[in-house]
mmCIF file of C-alpha atoms and ligand atoms in Angstrom:
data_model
loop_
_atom_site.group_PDB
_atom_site.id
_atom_site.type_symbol
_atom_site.label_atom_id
_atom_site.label_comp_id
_atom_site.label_asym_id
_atom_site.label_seq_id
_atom_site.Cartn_x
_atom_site.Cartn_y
_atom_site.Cartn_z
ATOM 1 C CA UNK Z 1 14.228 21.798 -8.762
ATOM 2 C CA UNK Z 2 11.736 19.998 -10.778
ATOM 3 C CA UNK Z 3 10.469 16.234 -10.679
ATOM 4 C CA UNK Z 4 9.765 13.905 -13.718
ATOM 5 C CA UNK Z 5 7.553 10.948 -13.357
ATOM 6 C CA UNK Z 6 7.138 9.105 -16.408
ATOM 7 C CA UNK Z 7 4.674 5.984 -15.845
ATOM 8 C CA UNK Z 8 1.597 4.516 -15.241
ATOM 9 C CA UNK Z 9 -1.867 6.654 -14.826
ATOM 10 C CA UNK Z 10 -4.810 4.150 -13.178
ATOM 11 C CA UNK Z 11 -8.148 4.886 -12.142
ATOM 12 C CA UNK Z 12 -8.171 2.460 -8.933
ATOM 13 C CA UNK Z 13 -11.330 0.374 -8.182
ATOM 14 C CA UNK Z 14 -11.597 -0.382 -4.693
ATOM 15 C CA UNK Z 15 -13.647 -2.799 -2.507
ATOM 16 C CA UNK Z 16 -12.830 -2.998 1.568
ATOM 17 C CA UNK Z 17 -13.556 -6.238 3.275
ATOM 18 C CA UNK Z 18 -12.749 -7.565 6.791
ATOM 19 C CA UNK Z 19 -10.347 -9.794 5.114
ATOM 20 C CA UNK Z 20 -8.989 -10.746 1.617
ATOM 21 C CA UNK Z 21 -10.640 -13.510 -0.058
ATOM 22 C CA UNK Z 22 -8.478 -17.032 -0.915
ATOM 23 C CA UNK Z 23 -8.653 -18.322 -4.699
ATOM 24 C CA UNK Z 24 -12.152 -19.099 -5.342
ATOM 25 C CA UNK Z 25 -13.760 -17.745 -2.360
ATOM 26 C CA UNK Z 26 -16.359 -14.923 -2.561
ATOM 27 C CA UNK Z 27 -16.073 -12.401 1.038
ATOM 28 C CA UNK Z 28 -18.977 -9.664 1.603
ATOM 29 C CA UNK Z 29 -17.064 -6.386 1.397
ATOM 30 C CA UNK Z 30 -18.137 -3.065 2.901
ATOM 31 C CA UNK Z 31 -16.948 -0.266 1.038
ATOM 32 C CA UNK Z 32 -16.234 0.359 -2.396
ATOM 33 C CA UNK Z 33 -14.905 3.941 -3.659
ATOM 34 C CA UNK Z 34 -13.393 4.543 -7.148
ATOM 35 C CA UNK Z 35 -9.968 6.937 -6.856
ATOM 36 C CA UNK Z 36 -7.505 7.807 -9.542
ATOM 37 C CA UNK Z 37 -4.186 5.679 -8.950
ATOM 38 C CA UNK Z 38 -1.511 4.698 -11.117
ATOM 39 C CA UNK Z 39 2.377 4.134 -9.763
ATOM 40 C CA UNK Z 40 3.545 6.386 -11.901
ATOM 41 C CA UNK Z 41 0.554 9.547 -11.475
ATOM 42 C CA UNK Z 42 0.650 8.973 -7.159
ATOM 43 C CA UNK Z 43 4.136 9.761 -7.411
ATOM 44 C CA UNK Z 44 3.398 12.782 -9.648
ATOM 45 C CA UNK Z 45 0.611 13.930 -7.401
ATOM 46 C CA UNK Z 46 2.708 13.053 -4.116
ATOM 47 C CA UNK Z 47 5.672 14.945 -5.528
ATOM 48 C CA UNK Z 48 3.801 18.200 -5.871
ATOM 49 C CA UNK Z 49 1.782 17.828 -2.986
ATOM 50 C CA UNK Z 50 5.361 18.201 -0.976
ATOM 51 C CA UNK Z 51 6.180 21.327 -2.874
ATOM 52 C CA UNK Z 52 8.183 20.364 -6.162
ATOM 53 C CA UNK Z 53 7.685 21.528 -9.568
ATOM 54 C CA UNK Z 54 7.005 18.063 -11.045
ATOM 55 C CA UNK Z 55 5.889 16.978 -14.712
ATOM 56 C CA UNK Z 56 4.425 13.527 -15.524
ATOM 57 C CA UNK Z 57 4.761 11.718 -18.871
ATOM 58 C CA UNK Z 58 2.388 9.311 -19.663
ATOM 59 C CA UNK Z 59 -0.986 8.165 -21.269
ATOM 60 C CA UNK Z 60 -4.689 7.737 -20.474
ATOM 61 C CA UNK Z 61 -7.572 6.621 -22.593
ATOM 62 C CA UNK Z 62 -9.718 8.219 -25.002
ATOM 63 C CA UNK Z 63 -12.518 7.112 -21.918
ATOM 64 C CA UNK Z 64 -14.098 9.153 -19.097
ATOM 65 C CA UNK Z 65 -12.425 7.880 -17.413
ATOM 66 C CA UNK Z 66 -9.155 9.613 -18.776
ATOM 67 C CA UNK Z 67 -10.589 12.841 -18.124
ATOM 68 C CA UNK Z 68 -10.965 12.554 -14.952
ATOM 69 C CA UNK Z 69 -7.241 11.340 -14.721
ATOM 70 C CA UNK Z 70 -5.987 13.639 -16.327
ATOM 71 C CA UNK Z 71 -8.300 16.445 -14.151
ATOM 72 C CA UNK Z 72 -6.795 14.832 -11.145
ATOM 73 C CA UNK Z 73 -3.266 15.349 -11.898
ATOM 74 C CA UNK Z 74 -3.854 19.395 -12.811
ATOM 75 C CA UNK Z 75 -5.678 19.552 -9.338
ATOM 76 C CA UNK Z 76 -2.466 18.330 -7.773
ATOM 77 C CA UNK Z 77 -0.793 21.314 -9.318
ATOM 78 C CA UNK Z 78 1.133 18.642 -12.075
ATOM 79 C CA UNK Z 79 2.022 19.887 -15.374
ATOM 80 C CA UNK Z 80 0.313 17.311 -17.281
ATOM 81 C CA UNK Z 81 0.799 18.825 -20.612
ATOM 82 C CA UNK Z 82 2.430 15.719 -22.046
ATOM 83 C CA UNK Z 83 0.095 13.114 -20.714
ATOM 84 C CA UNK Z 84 -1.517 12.539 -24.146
ATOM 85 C CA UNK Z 85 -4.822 10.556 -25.060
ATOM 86 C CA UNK Z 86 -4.997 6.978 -26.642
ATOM 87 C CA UNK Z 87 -7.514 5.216 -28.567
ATOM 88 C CA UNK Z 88 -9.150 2.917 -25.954
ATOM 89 C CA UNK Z 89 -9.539 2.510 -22.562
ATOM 90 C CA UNK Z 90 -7.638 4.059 -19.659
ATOM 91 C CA UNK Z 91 -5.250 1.841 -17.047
ATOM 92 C CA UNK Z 92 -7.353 0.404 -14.212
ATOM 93 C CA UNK Z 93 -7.000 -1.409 -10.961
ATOM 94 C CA UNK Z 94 -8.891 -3.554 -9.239
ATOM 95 C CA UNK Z 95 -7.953 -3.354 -5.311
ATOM 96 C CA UNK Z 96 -8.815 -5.515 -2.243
ATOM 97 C CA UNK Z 97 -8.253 -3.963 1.266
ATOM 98 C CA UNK Z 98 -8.508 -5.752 4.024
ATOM 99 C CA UNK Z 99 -9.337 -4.493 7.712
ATOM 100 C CA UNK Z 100 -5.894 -4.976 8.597
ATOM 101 C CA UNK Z 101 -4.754 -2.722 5.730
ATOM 102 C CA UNK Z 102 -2.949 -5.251 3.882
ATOM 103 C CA UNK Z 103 -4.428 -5.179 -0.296
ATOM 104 C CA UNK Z 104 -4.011 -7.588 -3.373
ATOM 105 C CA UNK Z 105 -3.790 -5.580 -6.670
ATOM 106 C CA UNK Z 106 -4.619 -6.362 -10.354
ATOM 107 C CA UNK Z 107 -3.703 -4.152 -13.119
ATOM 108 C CA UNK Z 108 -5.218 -4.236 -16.078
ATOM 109 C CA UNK Z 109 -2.519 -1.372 -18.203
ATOM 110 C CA UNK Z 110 -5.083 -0.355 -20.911
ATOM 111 C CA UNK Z 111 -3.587 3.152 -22.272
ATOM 112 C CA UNK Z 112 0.258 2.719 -20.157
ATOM 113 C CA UNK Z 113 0.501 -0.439 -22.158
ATOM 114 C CA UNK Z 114 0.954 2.243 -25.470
ATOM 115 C CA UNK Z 115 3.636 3.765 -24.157
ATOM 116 C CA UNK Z 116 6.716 3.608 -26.299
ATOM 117 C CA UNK Z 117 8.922 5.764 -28.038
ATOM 118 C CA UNK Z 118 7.028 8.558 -29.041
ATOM 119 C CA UNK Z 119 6.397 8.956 -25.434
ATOM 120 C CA UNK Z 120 10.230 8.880 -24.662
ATOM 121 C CA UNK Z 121 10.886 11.410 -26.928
ATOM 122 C CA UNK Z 122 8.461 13.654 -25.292
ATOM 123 C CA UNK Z 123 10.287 12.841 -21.787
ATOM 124 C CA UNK Z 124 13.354 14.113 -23.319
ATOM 125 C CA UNK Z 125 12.267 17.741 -23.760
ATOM 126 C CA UNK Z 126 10.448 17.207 -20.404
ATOM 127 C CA UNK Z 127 13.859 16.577 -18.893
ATOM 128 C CA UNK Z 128 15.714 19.810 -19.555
ATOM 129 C CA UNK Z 129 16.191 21.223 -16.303
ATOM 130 C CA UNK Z 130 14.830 18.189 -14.485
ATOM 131 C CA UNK Z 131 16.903 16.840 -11.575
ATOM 132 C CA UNK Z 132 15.163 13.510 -10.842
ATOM 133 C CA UNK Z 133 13.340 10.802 -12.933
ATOM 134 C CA UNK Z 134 10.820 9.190 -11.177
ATOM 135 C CA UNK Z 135 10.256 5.350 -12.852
ATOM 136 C CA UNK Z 136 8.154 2.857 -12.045
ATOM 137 C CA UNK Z 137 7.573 -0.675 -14.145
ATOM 138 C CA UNK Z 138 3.375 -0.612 -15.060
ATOM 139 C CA UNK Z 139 4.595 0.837 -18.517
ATOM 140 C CA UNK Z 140 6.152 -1.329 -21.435
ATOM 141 C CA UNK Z 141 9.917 -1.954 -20.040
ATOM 142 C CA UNK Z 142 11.522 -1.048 -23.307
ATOM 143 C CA UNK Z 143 10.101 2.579 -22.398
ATOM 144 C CA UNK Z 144 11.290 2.359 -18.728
ATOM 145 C CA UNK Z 145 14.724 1.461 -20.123
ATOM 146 C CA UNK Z 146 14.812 4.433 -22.991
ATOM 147 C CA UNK Z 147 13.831 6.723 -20.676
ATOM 148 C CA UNK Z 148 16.448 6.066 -18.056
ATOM 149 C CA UNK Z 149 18.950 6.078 -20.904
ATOM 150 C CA UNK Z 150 17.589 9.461 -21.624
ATOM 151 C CA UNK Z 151 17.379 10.624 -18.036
ATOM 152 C CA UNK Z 152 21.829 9.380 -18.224
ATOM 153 C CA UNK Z 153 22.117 11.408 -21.392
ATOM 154 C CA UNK Z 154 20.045 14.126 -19.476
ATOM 155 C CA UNK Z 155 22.303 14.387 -16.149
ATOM 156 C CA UNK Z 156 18.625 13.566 -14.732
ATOM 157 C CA UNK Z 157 19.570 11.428 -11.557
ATOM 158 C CA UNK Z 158 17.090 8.291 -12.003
ATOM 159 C CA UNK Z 159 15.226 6.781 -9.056
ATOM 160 C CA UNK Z 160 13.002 3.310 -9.888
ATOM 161 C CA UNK Z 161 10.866 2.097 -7.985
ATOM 162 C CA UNK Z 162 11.104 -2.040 -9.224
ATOM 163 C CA UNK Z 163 7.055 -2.876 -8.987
ATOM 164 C CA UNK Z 164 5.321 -4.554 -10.111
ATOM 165 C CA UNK Z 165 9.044 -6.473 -9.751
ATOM 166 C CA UNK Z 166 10.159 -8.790 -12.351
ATOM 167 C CA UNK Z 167 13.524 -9.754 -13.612
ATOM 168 C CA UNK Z 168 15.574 -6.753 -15.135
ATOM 169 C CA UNK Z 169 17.993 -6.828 -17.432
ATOM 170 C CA UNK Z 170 21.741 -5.391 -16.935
ATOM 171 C CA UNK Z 171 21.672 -2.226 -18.975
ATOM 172 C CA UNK Z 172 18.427 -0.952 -16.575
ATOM 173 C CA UNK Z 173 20.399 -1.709 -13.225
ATOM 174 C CA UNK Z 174 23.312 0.474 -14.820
ATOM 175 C CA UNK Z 175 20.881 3.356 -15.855
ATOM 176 C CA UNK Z 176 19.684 3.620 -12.022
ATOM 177 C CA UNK Z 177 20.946 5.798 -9.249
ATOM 178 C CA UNK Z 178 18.516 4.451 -6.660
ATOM 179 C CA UNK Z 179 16.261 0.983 -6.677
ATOM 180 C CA UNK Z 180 13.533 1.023 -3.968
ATOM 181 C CA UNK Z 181 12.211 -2.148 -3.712
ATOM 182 C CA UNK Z 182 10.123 -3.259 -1.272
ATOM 183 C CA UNK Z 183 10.232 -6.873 0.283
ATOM 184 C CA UNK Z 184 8.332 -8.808 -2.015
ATOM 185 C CA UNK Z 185 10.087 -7.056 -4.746
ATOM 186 C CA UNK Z 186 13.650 -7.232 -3.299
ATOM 187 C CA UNK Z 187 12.906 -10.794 -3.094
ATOM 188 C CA UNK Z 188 12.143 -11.247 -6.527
ATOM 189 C CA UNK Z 189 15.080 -9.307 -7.672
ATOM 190 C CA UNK Z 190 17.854 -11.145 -5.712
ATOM 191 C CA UNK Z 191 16.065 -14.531 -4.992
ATOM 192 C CA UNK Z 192 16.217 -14.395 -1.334
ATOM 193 C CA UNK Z 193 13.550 -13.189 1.181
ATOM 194 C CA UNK Z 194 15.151 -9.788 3.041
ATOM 195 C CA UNK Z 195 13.986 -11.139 6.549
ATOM 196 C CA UNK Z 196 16.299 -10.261 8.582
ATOM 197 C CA UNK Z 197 18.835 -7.932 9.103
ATOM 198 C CA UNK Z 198 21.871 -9.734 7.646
ATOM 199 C CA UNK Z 199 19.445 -10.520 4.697
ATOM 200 C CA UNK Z 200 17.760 -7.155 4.255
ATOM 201 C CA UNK Z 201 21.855 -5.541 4.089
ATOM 202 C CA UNK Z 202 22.908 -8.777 1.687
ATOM 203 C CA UNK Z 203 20.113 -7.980 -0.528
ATOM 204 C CA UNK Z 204 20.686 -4.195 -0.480
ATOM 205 C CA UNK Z 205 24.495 -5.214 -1.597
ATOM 206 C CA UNK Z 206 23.245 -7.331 -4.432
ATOM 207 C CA UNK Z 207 21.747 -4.922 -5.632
ATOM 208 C CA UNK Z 208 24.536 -2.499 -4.966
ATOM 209 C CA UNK Z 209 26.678 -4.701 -7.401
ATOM 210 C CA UNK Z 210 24.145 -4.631 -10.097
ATOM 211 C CA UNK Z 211 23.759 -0.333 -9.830
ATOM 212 C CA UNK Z 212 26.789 0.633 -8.369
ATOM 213 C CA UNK Z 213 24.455 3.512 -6.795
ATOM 214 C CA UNK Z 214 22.648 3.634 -3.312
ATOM 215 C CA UNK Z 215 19.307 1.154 -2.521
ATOM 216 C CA UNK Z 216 16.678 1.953 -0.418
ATOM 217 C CA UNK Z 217 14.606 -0.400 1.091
ATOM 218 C CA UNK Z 218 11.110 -0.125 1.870
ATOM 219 C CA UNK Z 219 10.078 -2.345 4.852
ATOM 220 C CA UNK Z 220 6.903 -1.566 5.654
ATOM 221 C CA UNK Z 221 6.243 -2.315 9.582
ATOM 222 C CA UNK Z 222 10.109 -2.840 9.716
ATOM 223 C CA UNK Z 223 10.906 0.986 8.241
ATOM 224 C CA UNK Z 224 13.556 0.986 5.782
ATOM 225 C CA UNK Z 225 17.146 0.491 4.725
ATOM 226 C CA UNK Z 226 19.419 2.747 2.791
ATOM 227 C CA UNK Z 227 22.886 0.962 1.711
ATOM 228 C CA UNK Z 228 25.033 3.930 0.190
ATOM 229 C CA UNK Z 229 28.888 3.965 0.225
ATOM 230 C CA UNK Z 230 29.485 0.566 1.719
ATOM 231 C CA UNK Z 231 27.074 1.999 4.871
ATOM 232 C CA UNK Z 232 23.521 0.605 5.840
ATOM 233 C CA UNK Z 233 21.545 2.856 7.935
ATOM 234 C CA UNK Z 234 18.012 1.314 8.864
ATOM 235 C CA UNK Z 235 14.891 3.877 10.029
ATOM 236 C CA UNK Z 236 11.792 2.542 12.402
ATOM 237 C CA UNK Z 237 8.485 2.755 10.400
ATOM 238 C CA UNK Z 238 7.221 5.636 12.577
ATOM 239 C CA UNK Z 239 4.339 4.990 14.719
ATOM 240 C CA UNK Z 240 0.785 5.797 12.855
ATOM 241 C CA UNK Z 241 -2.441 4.393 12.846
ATOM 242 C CA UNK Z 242 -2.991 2.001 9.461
ATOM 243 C CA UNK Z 243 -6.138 2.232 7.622
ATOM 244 C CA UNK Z 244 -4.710 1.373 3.685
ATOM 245 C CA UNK Z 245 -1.215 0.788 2.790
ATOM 246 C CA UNK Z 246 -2.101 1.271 -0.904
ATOM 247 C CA UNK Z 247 0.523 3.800 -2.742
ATOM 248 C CA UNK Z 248 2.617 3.915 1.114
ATOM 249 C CA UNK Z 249 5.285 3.368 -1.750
ATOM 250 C CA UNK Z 250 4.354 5.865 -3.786
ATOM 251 C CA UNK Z 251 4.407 8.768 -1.323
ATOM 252 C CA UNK Z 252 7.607 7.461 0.091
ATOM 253 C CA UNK Z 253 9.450 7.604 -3.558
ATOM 254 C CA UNK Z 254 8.163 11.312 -3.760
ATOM 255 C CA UNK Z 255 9.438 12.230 -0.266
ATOM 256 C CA UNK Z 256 12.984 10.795 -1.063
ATOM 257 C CA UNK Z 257 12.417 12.253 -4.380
ATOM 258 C CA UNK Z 258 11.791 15.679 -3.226
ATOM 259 C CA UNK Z 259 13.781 15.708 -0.707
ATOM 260 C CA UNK Z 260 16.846 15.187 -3.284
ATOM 261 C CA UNK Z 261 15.872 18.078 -5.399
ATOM 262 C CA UNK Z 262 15.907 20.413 -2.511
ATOM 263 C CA UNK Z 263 19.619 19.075 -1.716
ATOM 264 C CA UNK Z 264 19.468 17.436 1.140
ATOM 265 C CA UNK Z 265 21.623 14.446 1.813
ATOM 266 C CA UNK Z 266 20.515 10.461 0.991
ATOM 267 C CA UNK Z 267 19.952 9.917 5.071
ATOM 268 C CA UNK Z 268 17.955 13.223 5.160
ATOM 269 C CA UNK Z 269 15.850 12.249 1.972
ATOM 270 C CA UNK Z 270 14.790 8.515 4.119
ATOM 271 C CA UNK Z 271 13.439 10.328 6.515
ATOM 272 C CA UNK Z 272 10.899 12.075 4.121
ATOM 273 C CA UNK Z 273 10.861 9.065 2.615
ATOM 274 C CA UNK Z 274 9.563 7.161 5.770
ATOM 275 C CA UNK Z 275 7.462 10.414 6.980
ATOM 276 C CA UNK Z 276 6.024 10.472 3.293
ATOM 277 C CA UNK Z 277 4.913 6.815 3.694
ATOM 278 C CA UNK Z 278 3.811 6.718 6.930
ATOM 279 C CA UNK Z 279 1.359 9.455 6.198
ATOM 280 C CA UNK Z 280 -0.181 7.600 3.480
ATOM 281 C CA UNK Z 281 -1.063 4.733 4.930
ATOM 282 C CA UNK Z 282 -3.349 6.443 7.830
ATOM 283 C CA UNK Z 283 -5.647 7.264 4.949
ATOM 284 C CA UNK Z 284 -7.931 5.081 1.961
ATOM 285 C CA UNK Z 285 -6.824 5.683 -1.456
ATOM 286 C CA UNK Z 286 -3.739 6.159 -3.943
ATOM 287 C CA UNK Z 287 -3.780 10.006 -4.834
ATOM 288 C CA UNK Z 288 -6.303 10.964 -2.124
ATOM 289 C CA UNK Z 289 -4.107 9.561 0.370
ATOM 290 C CA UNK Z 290 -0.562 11.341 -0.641
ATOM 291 C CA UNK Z 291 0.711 13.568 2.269
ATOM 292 C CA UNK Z 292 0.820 17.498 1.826
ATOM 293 C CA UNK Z 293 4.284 18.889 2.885
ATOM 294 C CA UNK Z 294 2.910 20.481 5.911
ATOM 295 C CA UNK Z 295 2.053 17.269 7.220
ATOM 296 C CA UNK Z 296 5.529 15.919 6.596
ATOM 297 C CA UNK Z 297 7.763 18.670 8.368
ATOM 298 C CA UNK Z 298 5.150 18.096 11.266
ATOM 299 C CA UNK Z 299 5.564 14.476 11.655
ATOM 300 C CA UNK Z 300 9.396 14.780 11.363
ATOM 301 C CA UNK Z 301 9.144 17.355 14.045
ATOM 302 C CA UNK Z 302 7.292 15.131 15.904
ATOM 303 C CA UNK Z 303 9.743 12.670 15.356
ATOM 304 C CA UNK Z 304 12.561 14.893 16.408
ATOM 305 C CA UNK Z 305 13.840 14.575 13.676
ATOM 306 C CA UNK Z 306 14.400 18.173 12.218
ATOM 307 C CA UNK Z 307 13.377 19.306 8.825
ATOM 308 C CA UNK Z 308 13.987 22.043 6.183
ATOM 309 C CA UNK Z 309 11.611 23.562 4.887
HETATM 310 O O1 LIG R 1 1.059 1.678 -5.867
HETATM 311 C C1 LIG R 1 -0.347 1.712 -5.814
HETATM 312 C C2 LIG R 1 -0.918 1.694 -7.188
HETATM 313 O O2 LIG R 1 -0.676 0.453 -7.786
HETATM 314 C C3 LIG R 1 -2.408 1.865 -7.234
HETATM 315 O O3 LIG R 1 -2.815 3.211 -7.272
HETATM 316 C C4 LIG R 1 -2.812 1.079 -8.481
HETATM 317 O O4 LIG R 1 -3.256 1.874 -9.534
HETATM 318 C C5 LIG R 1 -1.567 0.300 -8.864
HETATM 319 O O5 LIG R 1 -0.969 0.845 -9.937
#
């Protein structure tokens, strides 16, 4: 029942202010924390944070930085025995929050921007026995694109997560099982703005025709949309209070994730999916912010919505 994530590892810079500033403008913030981040390690430390054996392949700099990345993932309880060191800095990100929770994100890759196919062929032996690939796109997409071929070659059911989203080519649709894009992403992919119902189900189908496996939207405020065999079913967001929506994504690609491993059905898998998000955004941070699994089978009790444990 184990998870691979092969992606990005960030430490995340962060500086709250009431609200964002505009192009040019300077804003007094409030609060500034530092927090180790990275698409690709949240959904590494999410995954084992809700209980699944999970490995993450990536790089970090030869910086303190990487250390401390690296550190972070073992606390998790991640095997991070094939994260490796390179020559130079380590990924960073510089994050805005605002008080409403909304962010603006720049990534600067540093070490993720190495990865290639020495790196793949590491995932490969990392796969045996894996069920899911977790991928993300804040690595070279030549490496996103071996290592779903290897995942196929593996049996490894592949899950991306299209973000930071920019155009794909054909072969990488074909490699995926599931796409979770959000709306900004979904847009990007299909060149149409998901914002309504009708247009959140013809996107999902768009996307449909370039997988041929199920999509999962992730709406935010709006919840999210699973299209699987010719069906849409749409969740609420559940109700929580918003402090930082940074790495919601994240945690919700580990709970569907996870929630896959342990065999439970696509619908069953949203709803950790949605629990898994909601979670995240009641508190600051990428990794500090991932939900345990205790909190998730409570808040999908809450929910009514039943669980397994
Ligand atoms: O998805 C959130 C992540 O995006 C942050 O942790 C930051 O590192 C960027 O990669």
């Amino acid at each position: 029942m184990t998870v691979v994530v092969f992606g990005s590892i960030n430490m995340d810079l962060v500086a709250r202010a009431p609200r964002l500033p505009a192009p040019g403008e300077t804003v007094p913030g409030h609060t500034f924390f530092t927090a180790p981040g990275g698409k690709g390690a949240n959904q590494a430390v999410a995954c084992a944070r809700l209980g699944a054996p999970t490995r993450m392949v990536g790089r970090v700099g030869d910086d303190a930085l990487g250390v401390e990345l690296r550190a972070a993932l073992r606390a998790a309880g991640v095997d991070e025995r094939e994260v490796v060191s390179t020559a130079g800095p380590s990924g960073v990100a510089l994050i805005a929050v605002d008080d409403g929770a909304r962010n603006t994100i720049i990534v600067v890759p540093g070490a993720n921007g190495a990865i290639g196919s020495s790196d793949v062929a590491r995932l490969e032996v990392a796969l045996r026995g894996a069920q899911v690939l977790l991928l993300q796109l804040e690595i070279p997409l030549e490496a996103v694109i071996a290592a779903a071929r290897a995942a196929r070659r593996a049996g490894v059911r592949v899950i991306l997560d299209p973000a930071p989203a920019c155009q794909l080519p054909a072969e990488l649709y074909q490699l995926v099982d599931i796409i979770t894009p959000n709306e900004s992403e979904a847009a990007t992919l299909v060149g149409f703005a998901p914002d309504d119902e009708a247009a959140r189900i013809a996107a999902a189908r768009a996307l449909h025709a370039r997988t041929g496996g199920a999509v999962v939207l992730k709406l935010g405020e709006h919840g999210a949309l699973l299209f699987a065999d010719e069906q849409a079913l749409h969740l609420p967001a559940l109700p929580v209070r918003a402090v930082d929506s940074v790495a919601a994504g994240d945690a919700f690609n580990a709970g569907l994730a996870v929630a896959l491993v342990e065999g439970q059905s696509l619908p069953a898998a949203l709803r950790w999916a949605v629990a898994a998000g909601a979670l995240a955004v009641t508190r600051a941070g990428a990794q500090p912010a991932m939900p345990s699994r205790d909190e998730v089978l409570a808040m999908l009790k809450e929910q009514g919505y039943g669980s397994r444990a």
